[in-house]
Amino acid sequence: GVYQGGSLISALLGNQARAIGVDNFAEFPTTNNFEQTQANLVKFGVADRVELKNMSYIDFFASVPDDFKIQVFYYDGEHNYEGQLAGMEAGWKYLQPGSIIIVDDFLYPEVNRAINQFIANHIDRVKILIAIDSMNDVDEIWWNGVIALRVL
């Protein structure tokens, strides 16, 4: 999900990277929609470098070619175990050594459990780079925690 584009915008400020944002905008429809997100991308001057997709991650990954590559995979989607794990696994085949996986809200128990399972599924292929546990006031910006993994 991209929820109004905040994380997407911050990732693109100060560089020339390009990104694809994927969200079906089904959750929080009164505050999170395609038009609001697109307007925010324009407001912060990054819209020309973002391809915003109004679809689920399932439909997105079904539509990309087999040789599609992801350098940074930021996942902030479903917060239940099954959806979280499925979303992360859906992107796996498009990652290569050196790719970074960033997962928001890892302090939610079901998200944490799914991340642990994902790591176990790829135990020799990923390592934890950093985990921010803001529940202990480490960083109030990442109030539900964030974890970054590197593909080996």
mmCIF file of C-alpha atoms in Angstrom, residues 38-142:
data_model
loop_
_atom_site.group_PDB
_atom_site.id
_atom_site.type_symbol
_atom_site.label_atom_id
_atom_site.label_comp_id
_atom_site.label_asym_id
_atom_site.label_seq_id
_atom_site.Cartn_x
_atom_site.Cartn_y
_atom_site.Cartn_z
ATOM 1 C CA GLN A 38 -1.356 11.408 -7.171
ATOM 2 C CA ALA A 39 -1.903 14.985 -5.946
ATOM 3 C CA ASN A 40 0.676 14.449 -3.189
ATOM 4 C CA LEU A 41 3.190 13.065 -5.692
ATOM 5 C CA VAL A 42 2.708 16.194 -7.804
ATOM 6 C CA LYS A 43 2.876 18.520 -4.783
ATOM 7 C CA PHE A 44 6.278 17.143 -3.771
ATOM 8 C CA GLY A 45 7.641 17.068 -7.335
ATOM 9 C CA VAL A 46 8.112 13.329 -7.774
ATOM 10 C CA ALA A 47 5.069 12.390 -9.882
ATOM 11 C CA ASP A 48 7.136 12.192 -13.073
ATOM 12 C CA ARG A 49 9.214 9.394 -11.493
ATOM 13 C CA VAL A 50 6.356 7.317 -10.074
ATOM 14 C CA GLU A 51 4.161 4.855 -11.863
ATOM 15 C CA LEU A 52 1.131 4.637 -9.568
ATOM 16 C CA LYS A 53 -0.843 1.421 -10.014
ATOM 17 C CA ASN A 54 -4.427 1.206 -8.796
ATOM 18 C CA MET A 55 -4.508 -2.554 -8.241
ATOM 19 C CA SER A 56 -3.723 -5.249 -5.718
ATOM 20 C CA TYR A 57 -0.206 -6.626 -5.363
ATOM 21 C CA ILE A 58 -1.570 -9.930 -6.679
ATOM 22 C CA ASP A 59 -2.711 -8.315 -9.930
ATOM 23 C CA PHE A 60 0.469 -6.269 -10.159
ATOM 24 C CA PHE A 61 2.825 -9.231 -9.860
ATOM 25 C CA ALA A 62 0.667 -11.213 -12.287
ATOM 26 C CA SER A 63 1.167 -8.418 -14.830
ATOM 27 C CA VAL A 64 4.947 -7.980 -14.744
ATOM 28 C CA PRO A 65 7.363 -9.906 -16.973
ATOM 29 C CA ASP A 66 9.487 -12.679 -15.502
ATOM 30 C CA ASP A 67 12.633 -10.560 -15.903
ATOM 31 C CA PHE A 68 11.195 -7.665 -13.849
ATOM 32 C CA LYS A 69 13.666 -6.652 -11.111
ATOM 33 C CA ILE A 70 13.101 -4.888 -7.800
ATOM 34 C CA GLN A 71 15.995 -3.109 -6.083
ATOM 35 C CA VAL A 72 14.040 -1.864 -3.056
ATOM 36 C CA PHE A 73 10.807 -3.600 -2.059
ATOM 37 C CA TYR A 74 8.843 -1.600 0.505
ATOM 38 C CA TYR A 75 5.901 -3.619 1.778
ATOM 39 C CA ASP A 76 3.201 -1.955 3.845
ATOM 40 C CA GLY A 77 0.156 -3.993 3.019
ATOM 41 C CA GLU A 78 -2.163 -6.374 4.741
ATOM 42 C CA HIS A 79 -1.455 -6.708 8.424
ATOM 43 C CA ASN A 80 -2.676 -10.247 8.895
ATOM 44 C CA TYR A 81 -0.327 -13.229 8.793
ATOM 45 C CA GLU A 82 -1.538 -14.760 5.530
ATOM 46 C CA GLY A 83 -1.705 -11.508 3.579
ATOM 47 C CA GLN A 84 1.613 -10.232 4.896
ATOM 48 C CA LEU A 85 3.459 -13.431 4.053
ATOM 49 C CA ALA A 86 1.775 -13.733 0.649
ATOM 50 C CA GLY A 87 2.652 -10.135 -0.218
ATOM 51 C CA MET A 88 6.295 -10.581 0.663
ATOM 52 C CA GLU A 89 6.530 -13.919 -1.148
ATOM 53 C CA ALA A 90 4.879 -12.411 -4.246
ATOM 54 C CA GLY A 91 7.823 -10.051 -4.642
ATOM 55 C CA TRP A 92 10.532 -12.605 -3.875
ATOM 56 C CA LYS A 93 11.158 -13.860 -7.419
ATOM 57 C CA TYR A 94 11.830 -10.297 -8.603
ATOM 58 C CA LEU A 95 14.558 -9.612 -6.050
ATOM 59 C CA GLN A 96 18.239 -10.219 -6.673
ATOM 60 C CA PRO A 97 21.335 -10.237 -4.490
ATOM 61 C CA GLY A 98 21.738 -6.797 -2.936
ATOM 62 C CA SER A 99 18.023 -5.952 -3.058
ATOM 63 C CA ILE A 100 16.562 -4.418 0.076
ATOM 64 C CA ILE A 101 13.207 -5.405 1.585
ATOM 65 C CA ILE A 102 11.644 -2.878 3.952
ATOM 66 C CA VAL A 103 8.575 -3.873 5.931
ATOM 67 C CA ASP A 104 6.536 -1.371 7.892
ATOM 68 C CA ASP A 105 4.539 -2.147 11.027
ATOM 69 C CA PHE A 106 6.592 -5.191 11.992
ATOM 70 C CA LEU A 107 5.558 -4.835 15.641
ATOM 71 C CA TYR A 108 2.051 -6.029 14.888
ATOM 72 C CA PRO A 109 2.147 -9.660 16.072
ATOM 73 C CA GLU A 110 0.789 -11.130 12.834
ATOM 74 C CA VAL A 111 3.145 -9.033 10.703
ATOM 75 C CA ASN A 112 6.082 -10.049 12.889
ATOM 76 C CA ARG A 113 5.128 -13.713 12.645
ATOM 77 C CA ALA A 114 4.883 -13.456 8.841
ATOM 78 C CA ILE A 115 8.274 -11.740 8.603
ATOM 79 C CA ASN A 116 9.838 -14.455 10.741
ATOM 80 C CA GLN A 117 8.308 -17.099 8.491
ATOM 81 C CA PHE A 118 9.527 -15.260 5.380
ATOM 82 C CA ILE A 119 13.057 -15.167 6.819
ATOM 83 C CA ALA A 120 12.824 -18.883 7.650
ATOM 84 C CA ASN A 121 11.617 -19.604 4.100
ATOM 85 C CA HIS A 122 14.728 -17.883 2.716
ATOM 86 C CA ILE A 123 17.126 -18.443 5.617
ATOM 87 C CA ASP A 124 20.284 -18.622 3.512
ATOM 88 C CA ARG A 125 19.202 -15.800 1.190
ATOM 89 C CA VAL A 126 18.259 -12.889 3.494
ATOM 90 C CA LYS A 127 19.710 -11.152 6.510
ATOM 91 C CA ILE A 128 18.326 -8.510 8.823
ATOM 92 C CA LEU A 129 19.984 -5.126 8.306
ATOM 93 C CA ILE A 130 18.098 -3.116 10.904
ATOM 94 C CA ALA A 131 14.968 -3.329 12.994
ATOM 95 C CA ILE A 132 13.519 -0.256 14.670
ATOM 96 C CA ASP A 133 11.310 -1.018 17.648
ATOM 97 C CA SER A 134 9.686 2.321 18.327
ATOM 98 C CA MET A 135 7.425 0.866 20.993
ATOM 99 C CA ASN A 136 10.391 1.596 23.261
ATOM 100 C CA ASP A 137 10.590 5.222 22.059
ATOM 101 C CA VAL A 138 13.523 4.569 19.726
ATOM 102 C CA ASP A 139 11.885 6.490 16.884
ATOM 103 C CA GLU A 140 8.378 7.916 17.052
ATOM 104 C CA ILE A 141 8.189 8.221 13.238
ATOM 105 C CA TRP A 142 8.142 4.438 12.819
#
